[in-house]
PDB file of C-alpha atoms and ligand atoms in Angstrom:
ATOM      1  CA  UNK A   1     101.458 -69.664  22.713  1.00 76.00           C
ATOM      2  CA  UNK A   2     101.641 -70.057  18.927  1.00 91.00           C
ATOM      3  CA  UNK A   3      98.678 -68.627  16.988  1.00 94.00           C
ATOM      4  CA  UNK A   4      97.834 -71.969  15.386  1.00 96.00           C
ATOM      5  CA  UNK A   5      97.758 -73.613  18.800  1.00 97.00           C
ATOM      6  CA  UNK A   6      95.375 -70.948  20.124  1.00 98.00           C
ATOM      7  CA  UNK A   7      93.094 -71.421  17.121  1.00 98.00           C
ATOM      8  CA  UNK A   8      93.021 -75.203  17.620  1.00 98.00           C
ATOM      9  CA  UNK A   9      92.135 -74.759  21.303  1.00 98.00           C
ATOM     10  CA  UNK A  10      89.358 -72.312  20.411  1.00 98.00           C
ATOM     11  CA  UNK A  11      87.918 -74.779  17.869  1.00 98.00           C
ATOM     12  CA  UNK A  12      87.952 -77.632  20.403  1.00 98.00           C
ATOM     13  CA  UNK A  13      86.319 -75.590  23.154  1.00 98.00           C
ATOM     14  CA  UNK A  14      83.737 -74.230  20.769  1.00 98.00           C
ATOM     15  CA  UNK A  15      82.549 -77.763  19.984  1.00 98.00           C
ATOM     16  CA  UNK A  16      82.677 -78.862  23.616  1.00 98.00           C
ATOM     17  CA  UNK A  17      80.585 -75.903  24.791  1.00 97.00           C
ATOM     18  CA  UNK A  18      78.292 -75.698  21.730  1.00 98.00           C
ATOM     19  CA  UNK A  19      79.450 -72.110  21.229  1.00 98.00           C
ATOM     20  CA  UNK A  20      79.204 -69.795  18.253  1.00 98.00           C
ATOM     21  CA  UNK A  21      81.623 -66.917  17.561  1.00 98.00           C
ATOM     22  CA  UNK A  22      80.044 -63.758  16.155  1.00 98.00           C
ATOM     23  CA  UNK A  23      82.517 -61.218  14.781  1.00 98.00           C
ATOM     24  CA  UNK A  24      81.967 -57.599  13.751  1.00 98.00           C
ATOM     25  CA  UNK A  25      83.541 -56.394  10.505  1.00 98.00           C
ATOM     26  CA  UNK A  26      85.896 -54.010  12.389  1.00 98.00           C
ATOM     27  CA  UNK A  27      87.707 -56.776  14.269  1.00 98.00           C
ATOM     28  CA  UNK A  28      91.383 -57.459  13.506  1.00 98.00           C
ATOM     29  CA  UNK A  29      92.026 -59.958  10.678  1.00 98.00           C
ATOM     30  CA  UNK A  30      92.944 -62.949  12.848  1.00 98.00           C
ATOM     31  CA  UNK A  31      89.752 -62.575  14.894  1.00 98.00           C
ATOM     32  CA  UNK A  32      87.712 -62.189  11.691  1.00 98.00           C
ATOM     33  CA  UNK A  33      89.233 -65.480  10.526  1.00 98.00           C
ATOM     34  CA  UNK A  34      87.873 -67.527  13.479  1.00 98.00           C
ATOM     35  CA  UNK A  35      84.318 -66.143  13.245  1.00 98.00           C
ATOM     36  CA  UNK A  36      81.392 -68.433  12.476  1.00 98.00           C
ATOM     37  CA  UNK A  37      79.577 -65.317  11.316  1.00 98.00           C
ATOM     38  CA  UNK A  38      81.076 -62.021  10.299  1.00 97.00           C
ATOM     39  CA  UNK A  39      78.814 -59.050   9.831  1.00 97.00           C
ATOM     40  CA  UNK A  40      77.335 -55.671  10.694  1.00 96.00           C
ATOM     41  CA  UNK A  41      75.261 -54.831  13.779  1.00 96.00           C
ATOM     42  CA  UNK A  42      71.974 -55.852  12.151  1.00 94.00           C
ATOM     43  CA  UNK A  43      73.256 -59.127  10.707  1.00 96.00           C
ATOM     44  CA  UNK A  44      74.915 -60.154  13.967  1.00 97.00           C
ATOM     45  CA  UNK A  45      71.783 -59.303  16.000  1.00 95.00           C
ATOM     46  CA  UNK A  46      69.795 -61.539  13.665  1.00 95.00           C
ATOM     47  CA  UNK A  47      72.327 -64.352  14.089  1.00 97.00           C
ATOM     48  CA  UNK A  48      72.215 -63.992  17.881  1.00 97.00           C
ATOM     49  CA  UNK A  49      68.416 -64.232  17.819  1.00 95.00           C
ATOM     50  CA  UNK A  50      68.424 -67.300  15.552  1.00 97.00           C
ATOM     51  CA  UNK A  51      71.341 -69.424  16.798  1.00 97.00           C
ATOM     52  CA  UNK A  52      70.771 -72.720  18.616  1.00 97.00           C
ATOM     53  CA  UNK A  53      74.210 -72.534  20.276  1.00 98.00           C
ATOM     54  CA  UNK A  54      74.316 -72.481  24.097  1.00 98.00           C
ATOM     55  CA  UNK A  55      77.112 -69.899  24.226  1.00 98.00           C
ATOM     56  CA  UNK A  56      77.663 -66.790  22.090  1.00 98.00           C
ATOM     57  CA  UNK A  57      81.171 -65.314  22.109  1.00 98.00           C
ATOM     58  CA  UNK A  58      80.663 -61.868  20.642  1.00 98.00           C
ATOM     59  CA  UNK A  59      83.753 -60.156  19.209  1.00 98.00           C
ATOM     60  CA  UNK A  60      82.538 -56.584  19.039  1.00 98.00           C
ATOM     61  CA  UNK A  61      81.806 -53.704  21.405  1.00 98.00           C
ATOM     62  CA  UNK A  62      79.615 -53.736  24.505  1.00 98.00           C
ATOM     63  CA  UNK A  63      76.321 -52.455  23.027  1.00 98.00           C
ATOM     64  CA  UNK A  64      76.424 -55.215  20.390  1.00 98.00           C
ATOM     65  CA  UNK A  65      76.911 -57.893  23.022  1.00 98.00           C
ATOM     66  CA  UNK A  66      74.175 -56.412  25.195  1.00 98.00           C
ATOM     67  CA  UNK A  67      71.826 -56.447  22.196  1.00 98.00           C
ATOM     68  CA  UNK A  68      72.607 -60.138  21.662  1.00 97.00           C
ATOM     69  CA  UNK A  69      71.800 -60.793  25.324  1.00 97.00           C
ATOM     70  CA  UNK A  70      68.500 -58.870  25.019  1.00 97.00           C
ATOM     71  CA  UNK A  71      67.553 -61.083  22.070  1.00 97.00           C
ATOM     72  CA  UNK A  72      68.839 -64.370  23.517  1.00 97.00           C
ATOM     73  CA  UNK A  73      68.472 -64.188  27.325  1.00 96.00           C
ATOM     74  CA  UNK A  74      68.514 -67.983  27.711  1.00 97.00           C
ATOM     75  CA  UNK A  75      72.025 -68.160  26.259  1.00 97.00           C
ATOM     76  CA  UNK A  76      75.381 -67.392  27.841  1.00 98.00           C
ATOM     77  CA  UNK A  77      76.594 -64.263  26.027  1.00 98.00           C
ATOM     78  CA  UNK A  78      80.288 -63.443  26.441  1.00 98.00           C
ATOM     79  CA  UNK A  79      82.442 -60.443  25.523  1.00 98.00           C
ATOM     80  CA  UNK A  80      86.179 -61.313  25.478  1.00 98.00           C
ATOM     81  CA  UNK A  81      87.147 -57.864  26.828  1.00 98.00           C
ATOM     82  CA  UNK A  82      84.652 -56.009  29.061  1.00 98.00           C
ATOM     83  CA  UNK A  83      86.448 -52.710  28.386  1.00 98.00           C
ATOM     84  CA  UNK A  84      85.486 -52.755  24.691  1.00 98.00           C
ATOM     85  CA  UNK A  85      82.888 -49.987  24.756  1.00 98.00           C
ATOM     86  CA  UNK A  86      81.553 -47.454  22.265  1.00 98.00           C
ATOM     87  CA  UNK A  87      82.088 -43.759  23.109  1.00 98.00           C
ATOM     88  CA  UNK A  88      79.127 -42.758  20.937  1.00 98.00           C
ATOM     89  CA  UNK A  89      76.819 -45.086  22.903  1.00 98.00           C
ATOM     90  CA  UNK A  90      78.147 -43.482  26.114  1.00 98.00           C
ATOM     91  CA  UNK A  91      77.142 -39.993  24.925  1.00 98.00           C
ATOM     92  CA  UNK A  92      73.536 -40.601  25.999  1.00 98.00           C
ATOM     93  CA  UNK A  93      72.029 -42.290  29.040  1.00 98.00           C
ATOM     94  CA  UNK A  94      68.440 -42.987  30.111  1.00 98.00           C
ATOM     95  CA  UNK A  95      68.211 -39.776  32.195  1.00 98.00           C
ATOM     96  CA  UNK A  96      69.291 -37.575  29.336  1.00 98.00           C
ATOM     97  CA  UNK A  97      66.890 -39.327  26.975  1.00 98.00           C
ATOM     98  CA  UNK A  98      64.023 -38.894  29.451  1.00 98.00           C
ATOM     99  CA  UNK A  99      64.765 -35.138  29.481  1.00 98.00           C
ATOM    100  CA  UNK A 100      64.605 -34.970  25.662  1.00 98.00           C
ATOM    101  CA  UNK A 101      61.338 -36.941  25.753  1.00 98.00           C
ATOM    102  CA  UNK A 102      59.876 -34.584  28.351  1.00 98.00           C
ATOM    103  CA  UNK A 103      60.656 -31.638  26.055  1.00 98.00           C
ATOM    104  CA  UNK A 104      58.822 -33.350  23.147  1.00 98.00           C
ATOM    105  CA  UNK A 105      55.810 -35.146  24.589  1.00 98.00           C
ATOM    106  CA  UNK A 106      54.199 -37.627  22.184  1.00 97.00           C
ATOM    107  CA  UNK A 107      57.292 -37.938  19.978  1.00 98.00           C
ATOM    108  CA  UNK A 108      58.334 -41.381  18.730  1.00 98.00           C
ATOM    109  CA  UNK A 109      61.848 -42.307  19.922  1.00 98.00           C
ATOM    110  CA  UNK A 110      64.226 -43.968  17.471  1.00 98.00           C
ATOM    111  CA  UNK A 111      67.551 -45.082  18.981  1.00 98.00           C
ATOM    112  CA  UNK A 112      70.542 -46.177  16.989  1.00 98.00           C
ATOM    113  CA  UNK A 113      71.565 -49.636  18.213  1.00 98.00           C
ATOM    114  CA  UNK A 114      74.826 -47.966  19.382  1.00 98.00           C
ATOM    115  CA  UNK A 115      73.214 -47.210  22.757  1.00 98.00           C
ATOM    116  CA  UNK A 116      72.867 -48.879  26.167  1.00 98.00           C
ATOM    117  CA  UNK A 117      70.092 -51.305  27.161  1.00 98.00           C
ATOM    118  CA  UNK A 118      68.703 -48.595  29.503  1.00 98.00           C
ATOM    119  CA  UNK A 119      68.394 -46.175  26.576  1.00 98.00           C
ATOM    120  CA  UNK A 120      66.786 -48.897  24.451  1.00 98.00           C
ATOM    121  CA  UNK A 121      64.272 -49.472  27.259  1.00 98.00           C
ATOM    122  CA  UNK A 122      63.181 -45.808  26.818  1.00 98.00           C
ATOM    123  CA  UNK A 123      62.917 -46.227  23.041  1.00 98.00           C
ATOM    124  CA  UNK A 124      60.041 -47.100  20.687  1.00 98.00           C
ATOM    125  CA  UNK A 125      62.147 -48.601  17.920  1.00 98.00           C
ATOM    126  CA  UNK A 126      65.859 -49.193  17.418  1.00 98.00           C
ATOM    127  CA  UNK A 127      67.698 -49.090  14.103  1.00 98.00           C
ATOM    128  CA  UNK A 128      71.139 -49.851  12.733  1.00 97.00           C
ATOM    129  CA  UNK A 129      73.034 -48.103   9.971  1.00 97.00           C
ATOM    130  CA  UNK A 130      71.601 -50.744   7.606  1.00 97.00           C
ATOM    131  CA  UNK A 131      67.920 -49.920   8.203  1.00 97.00           C
ATOM    132  CA  UNK A 132      67.742 -46.438   9.813  1.00 98.00           C
ATOM    133  CA  UNK A 133      65.917 -44.864   6.853  1.00 98.00           C
ATOM    134  CA  UNK A 134      63.392 -47.735   6.627  1.00 98.00           C
ATOM    135  CA  UNK A 135      62.731 -47.551  10.363  1.00 98.00           C
ATOM    136  CA  UNK A 136      62.068 -43.796  10.209  1.00 98.00           C
ATOM    137  CA  UNK A 137      59.951 -44.170   7.057  1.00 98.00           C
ATOM    138  CA  UNK A 138      57.803 -46.779   8.868  1.00 97.00           C
ATOM    139  CA  UNK A 139      56.632 -44.164  11.410  1.00 97.00           C
ATOM    140  CA  UNK A 140      53.244 -42.616  10.505  1.00 96.00           C
ATOM    141  CA  UNK A 141      53.625 -39.153   8.923  1.00 96.00           C
ATOM    142  CA  UNK A 142      52.872 -36.205  11.172  1.00 95.00           C
ATOM    143  CA  UNK A 143      54.511 -37.770  14.239  1.00 98.00           C
ATOM    144  CA  UNK A 144      57.446 -35.970  15.871  1.00 98.00           C
ATOM    145  CA  UNK A 145      60.529 -38.224  15.891  1.00 98.00           C
ATOM    146  CA  UNK A 146      63.438 -38.049  18.351  1.00 99.00           C
ATOM    147  CA  UNK A 147      66.589 -39.670  16.938  1.00 99.00           C
ATOM    148  CA  UNK A 148      69.473 -40.556  19.302  1.00 98.00           C
ATOM    149  CA  UNK A 149      72.425 -40.543  19.703  1.00 98.00           C
ATOM    150  CA  UNK A 150      74.137 -40.134  16.295  1.00 99.00           C
ATOM    151  CA  UNK A 151      73.507 -36.689  14.793  1.00 98.00           C
ATOM    152  CA  UNK A 152      75.285 -37.612  11.545  1.00 98.00           C
ATOM    153  CA  UNK A 153      73.374 -40.836  10.903  1.00 98.00           C
ATOM    154  CA  UNK A 154      70.288 -38.782  11.809  1.00 98.00           C
ATOM    155  CA  UNK A 155      71.139 -36.071   9.241  1.00 98.00           C
ATOM    156  CA  UNK A 156      71.693 -38.734   6.608  1.00 98.00           C
ATOM    157  CA  UNK A 157      68.256 -40.210   7.374  1.00 98.00           C
ATOM    158  CA  UNK A 158      66.690 -36.732   7.057  1.00 98.00           C
ATOM    159  CA  UNK A 159      68.304 -36.416   3.629  1.00 97.00           C
ATOM    160  CA  UNK A 160      67.159 -39.878   2.546  1.00 98.00           C
ATOM    161  CA  UNK A 161      63.588 -39.840   3.844  1.00 98.00           C
ATOM    162  CA  UNK A 162      62.675 -36.146   3.769  1.00 97.00           C
ATOM    163  CA  UNK A 163      61.350 -36.559   7.356  1.00 98.00           C
ATOM    164  CA  UNK A 164      62.254 -34.019  10.034  1.00 98.00           C
ATOM    165  CA  UNK A 165      64.016 -35.446  13.093  1.00 98.00           C
ATOM    166  CA  UNK A 166      64.767 -34.056  16.535  1.00 98.00           C
ATOM    167  CA  UNK A 167      68.494 -34.804  16.641  1.00 98.00           C
ATOM    168  CA  UNK A 168      70.751 -35.399  19.633  1.00 98.00           C
ATOM    169  CA  UNK A 169      74.366 -34.139  19.462  1.00 98.00           C
ATOM    170  CA  UNK A 170      76.135 -37.545  19.668  1.00 98.00           C
ATOM    171  CA  UNK A 171      78.702 -38.742  17.142  1.00 99.00           C
ATOM    172  CA  UNK A 172      81.333 -41.398  16.512  1.00 99.00           C
ATOM    173  CA  UNK A 173      84.773 -39.962  17.360  1.00 98.00           C
ATOM    174  CA  UNK A 174      86.390 -42.473  15.001  1.00 98.00           C
ATOM    175  CA  UNK A 175      84.367 -41.652  11.870  1.00 98.00           C
ATOM    176  CA  UNK A 176      84.513 -37.948  12.670  1.00 98.00           C
ATOM    177  CA  UNK A 177      88.246 -38.072  12.013  1.00 98.00           C
ATOM    178  CA  UNK A 178      87.588 -38.741   8.341  1.00 98.00           C
ATOM    179  CA  UNK A 179      87.846 -35.446   6.450  1.00 98.00           C
ATOM    180  CA  UNK A 180      86.709 -34.374   2.971  1.00 98.00           C
ATOM    181  CA  UNK A 181      90.407 -33.786   2.133  1.00 98.00           C
ATOM    182  CA  UNK A 182      91.102 -37.496   2.764  1.00 98.00           C
ATOM    183  CA  UNK A 183      88.447 -38.522   0.242  1.00 98.00           C
ATOM    184  CA  UNK A 184      89.578 -35.928  -2.299  1.00 98.00           C
ATOM    185  CA  UNK A 185      93.202 -37.078  -1.998  1.00 98.00           C
ATOM    186  CA  UNK A 186      92.259 -40.715  -2.569  1.00 98.00           C
ATOM    187  CA  UNK A 187      89.978 -39.763  -5.478  1.00 98.00           C
ATOM    188  CA  UNK A 188      92.874 -38.002  -7.124  1.00 98.00           C
ATOM    189  CA  UNK A 189      95.061 -41.129  -6.819  1.00 98.00           C
ATOM    190  CA  UNK A 190      92.244 -43.517  -7.847  1.00 98.00           C
ATOM    191  CA  UNK A 191      89.881 -41.591 -10.134  1.00 98.00           C
ATOM    192  CA  UNK A 192      87.891 -44.700 -11.208  1.00 98.00           C
ATOM    193  CA  UNK A 193      87.253 -45.977  -7.692  1.00 98.00           C
ATOM    194  CA  UNK A 194      83.784 -46.124  -6.145  1.00 98.00           C
ATOM    195  CA  UNK A 195      83.717 -44.055  -2.949  1.00 98.00           C
ATOM    196  CA  UNK A 196      81.734 -45.813  -0.218  1.00 98.00           C
ATOM    197  CA  UNK A 197      81.413 -44.338   3.266  1.00 98.00           C
ATOM    198  CA  UNK A 198      79.621 -45.212   6.502  1.00 98.00           C
ATOM    199  CA  UNK A 199      76.650 -42.994   7.512  1.00 98.00           C
ATOM    200  CA  UNK A 200      78.432 -42.160  10.802  1.00 98.00           C
ATOM    201  CA  UNK A 201      80.689 -39.876   8.720  1.00 98.00           C
ATOM    202  CA  UNK A 202      80.106 -36.124   8.759  1.00 98.00           C
ATOM    203  CA  UNK A 203      77.784 -34.616   6.087  1.00 98.00           C
ATOM    204  CA  UNK A 204      80.708 -33.000   4.186  1.00 98.00           C
ATOM    205  CA  UNK A 205      82.269 -36.463   3.755  1.00 98.00           C
ATOM    206  CA  UNK A 206      78.925 -38.080   2.852  1.00 98.00           C
ATOM    207  CA  UNK A 207      78.512 -35.382   0.185  1.00 98.00           C
ATOM    208  CA  UNK A 208      81.574 -36.737  -1.639  1.00 98.00           C
ATOM    209  CA  UNK A 209      80.509 -40.409  -1.569  1.00 98.00           C
ATOM    210  CA  UNK A 210      79.010 -42.515  -4.344  1.00 98.00           C
ATOM    211  CA  UNK A 211      77.457 -44.885  -1.809  1.00 98.00           C
ATOM    212  CA  UNK A 212      76.583 -44.518   1.892  1.00 98.00           C
ATOM    213  CA  UNK A 213      76.372 -47.974   3.433  1.00 98.00           C
ATOM    214  CA  UNK A 214      76.538 -50.087   6.574  1.00 97.00           C
ATOM    215  CA  UNK A 215      79.577 -52.345   6.725  1.00 97.00           C
ATOM    216  CA  UNK A 216      77.679 -55.338   5.327  1.00 94.00           C
ATOM    217  CA  UNK A 217      76.208 -53.086   2.650  1.00 97.00           C
ATOM    218  CA  UNK A 218      79.812 -52.337   1.625  1.00 98.00           C
ATOM    219  CA  UNK A 219      80.560 -56.057   1.510  1.00 98.00           C
ATOM    220  CA  UNK A 220      77.548 -56.740  -0.726  1.00 98.00           C
ATOM    221  CA  UNK A 221      78.321 -53.827  -3.042  1.00 98.00           C
ATOM    222  CA  UNK A 222      81.966 -54.855  -3.449  1.00 98.00           C
ATOM    223  CA  UNK A 223      80.970 -58.434  -4.312  1.00 98.00           C
ATOM    224  CA  UNK A 224      78.203 -57.476  -6.762  1.00 98.00           C
ATOM    225  CA  UNK A 225      79.801 -54.468  -8.491  1.00 98.00           C
ATOM    226  CA  UNK A 226      81.520 -54.669 -11.872  1.00 97.00           C
ATOM    227  CA  UNK A 227      83.909 -51.973 -10.636  1.00 98.00           C
ATOM    228  CA  UNK A 228      87.434 -52.995  -9.673  1.00 98.00           C
ATOM    229  CA  UNK A 229      88.461 -50.245  -7.230  1.00 98.00           C
ATOM    230  CA  UNK A 230      86.896 -48.905  -4.053  1.00 99.00           C
ATOM    231  CA  UNK A 231      87.768 -46.144  -1.599  1.00 99.00           C
ATOM    232  CA  UNK A 232      86.500 -47.247   1.818  1.00 99.00           C
ATOM    233  CA  UNK A 233      85.410 -44.553   4.278  1.00 98.00           C
ATOM    234  CA  UNK A 234      85.072 -46.493   7.490  1.00 98.00           C
ATOM    235  CA  UNK A 235      87.156 -48.376  10.080  1.00 98.00           C
ATOM    236  CA  UNK A 236      90.372 -49.712   8.522  1.00 98.00           C
ATOM    237  CA  UNK A 237      89.746 -53.409   9.238  1.00 98.00           C
ATOM    238  CA  UNK A 238      86.696 -53.291   6.984  1.00 98.00           C
ATOM    239  CA  UNK A 239      89.319 -53.144   4.249  1.00 98.00           C
ATOM    240  CA  UNK A 240      90.902 -56.334   5.657  1.00 98.00           C
ATOM    241  CA  UNK A 241      87.613 -58.164   5.143  1.00 98.00           C
ATOM    242  CA  UNK A 242      86.914 -56.672   1.710  1.00 98.00           C
ATOM    243  CA  UNK A 243      90.391 -57.592   0.426  1.00 98.00           C
ATOM    244  CA  UNK A 244      90.155 -61.142   1.702  1.00 97.00           C
ATOM    245  CA  UNK A 245      86.707 -61.755   0.176  1.00 98.00           C
ATOM    246  CA  UNK A 246      87.423 -60.004  -3.129  1.00 98.00           C
ATOM    247  CA  UNK A 247      91.066 -60.786  -3.981  1.00 98.00           C
ATOM    248  CA  UNK A 248      90.791 -59.610  -7.605  1.00 98.00           C
ATOM    249  CA  UNK A 249      89.589 -56.108  -6.602  1.00 98.00           C
ATOM    250  CA  UNK A 250      91.433 -53.179  -4.992  1.00 98.00           C
ATOM    251  CA  UNK A 251      90.359 -51.454  -1.773  1.00 98.00           C
ATOM    252  CA  UNK A 252      91.913 -48.262  -0.419  1.00 98.00           C
ATOM    253  CA  UNK A 253      91.203 -46.997   3.121  1.00 98.00           C
ATOM    254  CA  UNK A 254      89.988 -43.410   2.831  1.00 98.00           C
ATOM    255  CA  UNK A 255      92.318 -42.676   5.758  1.00 98.00           C
ATOM    256  CA  UNK A 256      94.638 -44.853   7.859  1.00 97.00           C
ATOM    257  CA  UNK A 257      93.559 -42.912  10.951  1.00 97.00           C
ATOM    258  CA  UNK A 258      90.055 -44.396  11.068  1.00 98.00           C
ATOM    259  CA  UNK A 259      90.820 -46.977  13.751  1.00 98.00           C
ATOM    260  CA  UNK A 260      88.329 -47.879  16.502  1.00 98.00           C
ATOM    261  CA  UNK A 261      90.536 -48.616  19.522  1.00 98.00           C
ATOM    262  CA  UNK A 262      87.722 -50.425  21.308  1.00 98.00           C
ATOM    263  CA  UNK A 263      87.218 -52.918  18.498  1.00 98.00           C
ATOM    264  CA  UNK A 264      90.965 -53.643  18.612  1.00 98.00           C
ATOM    265  CA  UNK A 265      90.780 -54.701  22.276  1.00 98.00           C
ATOM    266  CA  UNK A 266      89.597 -58.188  21.264  1.00 98.00           C
ATOM    267  CA  UNK A 267      92.442 -60.613  20.484  1.00 98.00           C
ATOM    268  CA  UNK A 268      92.679 -64.348  19.756  1.00 98.00           C
ATOM    269  CA  UNK A 269      94.042 -64.959  23.267  1.00 98.00           C
ATOM    270  CA  UNK A 270      91.092 -63.161  24.847  1.00 98.00           C
ATOM    271  CA  UNK A 271      88.638 -65.222  22.778  1.00 98.00           C
ATOM    272  CA  UNK A 272      90.299 -68.390  24.096  1.00 98.00           C
ATOM    273  CA  UNK A 273      90.229 -67.183  27.724  1.00 98.00           C
ATOM    274  CA  UNK A 274      86.614 -66.197  27.252  1.00 98.00           C
ATOM    275  CA  UNK A 275      85.682 -69.766  26.310  1.00 98.00           C
ATOM    276  CA  UNK A 276      87.970 -71.327  28.931  1.00 98.00           C
ATOM    277  CA  UNK A 277      86.847 -69.204  31.870  1.00 98.00           C
ATOM    278  CA  UNK A 278      83.302 -68.302  30.780  1.00 97.00           C
ATOM    279  CA  UNK A 279      84.016 -64.585  30.884  1.00 96.00           C
ATOM    280  CA  UNK A 280      82.939 -61.890  30.616  1.00 98.00           C
ATOM    281  CA  UNK A 281      79.242 -62.596  30.768  1.00 98.00           C
ATOM    282  CA  UNK A 282      76.873 -59.823  29.677  1.00 98.00           C
ATOM    283  CA  UNK A 283      73.351 -60.043  31.051  1.00 97.00           C
ATOM    284  CA  UNK A 284      70.681 -57.340  31.097  1.00 98.00           C
ATOM    285  CA  UNK A 285      68.383 -57.157  34.169  1.00 97.00           C
ATOM    286  CA  UNK A 286      64.973 -58.559  33.250  1.00 97.00           C
ATOM    287  CA  UNK A 287      62.987 -55.378  33.849  1.00 98.00           C
ATOM    288  CA  UNK A 288      65.193 -53.374  31.437  1.00 98.00           C
ATOM    289  CA  UNK A 289      65.544 -56.282  29.015  1.00 98.00           C
ATOM    290  CA  UNK A 290      61.794 -56.739  28.511  1.00 98.00           C
ATOM    291  CA  UNK A 291      61.284 -53.057  27.700  1.00 98.00           C
ATOM    292  CA  UNK A 292      64.359 -52.898  25.454  1.00 98.00           C
ATOM    293  CA  UNK A 293      63.403 -56.094  23.620  1.00 98.00           C
ATOM    294  CA  UNK A 294      60.294 -54.569  22.028  1.00 98.00           C
ATOM    295  CA  UNK A 295      62.418 -51.850  20.392  1.00 98.00           C
ATOM    296  CA  UNK A 296      65.136 -54.326  19.340  1.00 98.00           C
ATOM    297  CA  UNK A 297      62.640 -56.879  17.957  1.00 97.00           C
ATOM    298  CA  UNK A 298      61.115 -54.139  15.807  1.00 96.00           C
ATOM    299  CA  UNK A 299      64.621 -53.262  14.535  1.00 96.00           C
ATOM    300  CA  UNK A 300      65.462 -56.872  13.653  1.00 96.00           C
ATOM    301  CA  UNK A 301      62.189 -57.190  11.744  1.00 95.00           C
ATOM    302  CA  UNK A 302      62.774 -54.056   9.614  1.00 95.00           C
ATOM    303  CA  UNK A 303      64.631 -53.976   6.302  1.00 86.00           C
TER     304      UNK A 303
HETATM  305  P1  13P B   1      77.632 -51.391  11.179  1.00 65.02           P
HETATM  306  O1  13P B   1      76.345 -51.831  11.793  1.00 65.02           O
HETATM  307  O2  13P B   1      77.470 -50.730   9.845  1.00 65.02           O
HETATM  308  O3  13P B   1      78.585 -52.529  11.080  1.00 65.02           O
HETATM  309  O4  13P B   1      78.274 -50.272  12.092  1.00 65.02           O
HETATM  310  C1  13P B   1      78.522 -50.424  13.445  1.00 65.02           C
HETATM  311  C2  13P B   1      79.387 -49.379  13.978  1.00 65.02           C
HETATM  312  O5  13P B   1      79.609 -49.261  15.152  1.00 65.02           O
HETATM  313  C3  13P B   1      79.966 -48.452  13.045  1.00 65.02           C
HETATM  314  O6  13P B   1      80.847 -47.610  13.694  1.00 65.02           O
HETATM  315 FE1  SF4 B   2      81.482 -46.852  18.378  1.00 65.02          FE
HETATM  316 FE2  SF4 B   2      82.578 -45.466  16.393  1.00 65.02          FE
HETATM  317 FE3  SF4 B   2      83.832 -47.637  17.327  1.00 65.02          FE
HETATM  318 FE4  SF4 B   2      81.561 -47.860  15.873  1.00 65.02          FE
HETATM  319  S1  SF4 B   2      83.555 -47.069  15.193  1.00 65.02           S
HETATM  320  S2  SF4 B   2      82.047 -48.937  17.768  1.00 65.02           S
HETATM  321  S3  SF4 B   2      80.444 -46.050  16.579  1.00 65.02           S
HETATM  322  S4  SF4 B   2      83.416 -45.715  18.433  1.00 65.02           S
END
């Protein structure tokens, strides 16, 4: 089927079903182009909570779709490919978190939104890369804080807030591929460029950055900055979005190897099938959902 034909069918079905398409910034360009809203984890969670659509087609990875379902249980929440997961989120489960909690009784648990609903149900407050420091800073001083699962986002929050955190050894295998040498090489070719990186990068990469931002933070900085050139240390399709929205500015991926294979599983065809066949529905069992919702609501309200 021709691309234009697929897009027309998606548009028609969207109206018929009163559906909204939420798209994460790491999606391929043609999926970005059909999104009603394009954003980072925090922005898309807020959209999911606020929309009056009956159906949400979420082009992102599983934890994002699950979070939308936690926030909007009365809606049909669909993921176009059920295999689109997040290996960092899979590095911790509820059992492992309960063991960490047992070793630190009384500690407040902060979970990065890149985690399962079961982990969120064991959590006091969730955060995203856009508000992790604010979430940690909102916890009364003197409290022990467990931070799961991303050790690098956690270390960045320690640096930003001065608070001590009990870290868990999770990480994003995609961002971990970005090396200081990649940044240094790009800096040599583009000495005037602003270096912006995602806080999932390792501390030695973060050390070399001018700005450490969530994906929507990068979008806002690029639009507002007087600078013309940017080195982008995150998933390569972030550059697709930045180039499209800022055609007069130049964006260079810090490395072409920073590709999240799970984000790339969503295609235009799968979005169409999702709307046609009402699949794949993501729903969180009520008992887990109610517990997880408190932590997610607190996240959405912060920052
Ligand atoms: P953002 O919330 O910054 O878009 O990041 C999500 C993510 O999974 C980064 O790898
Ligand atoms: Fe998960 Fe990393 Fe992909 Fe983000 S980039 S969805 S953290 S694997």
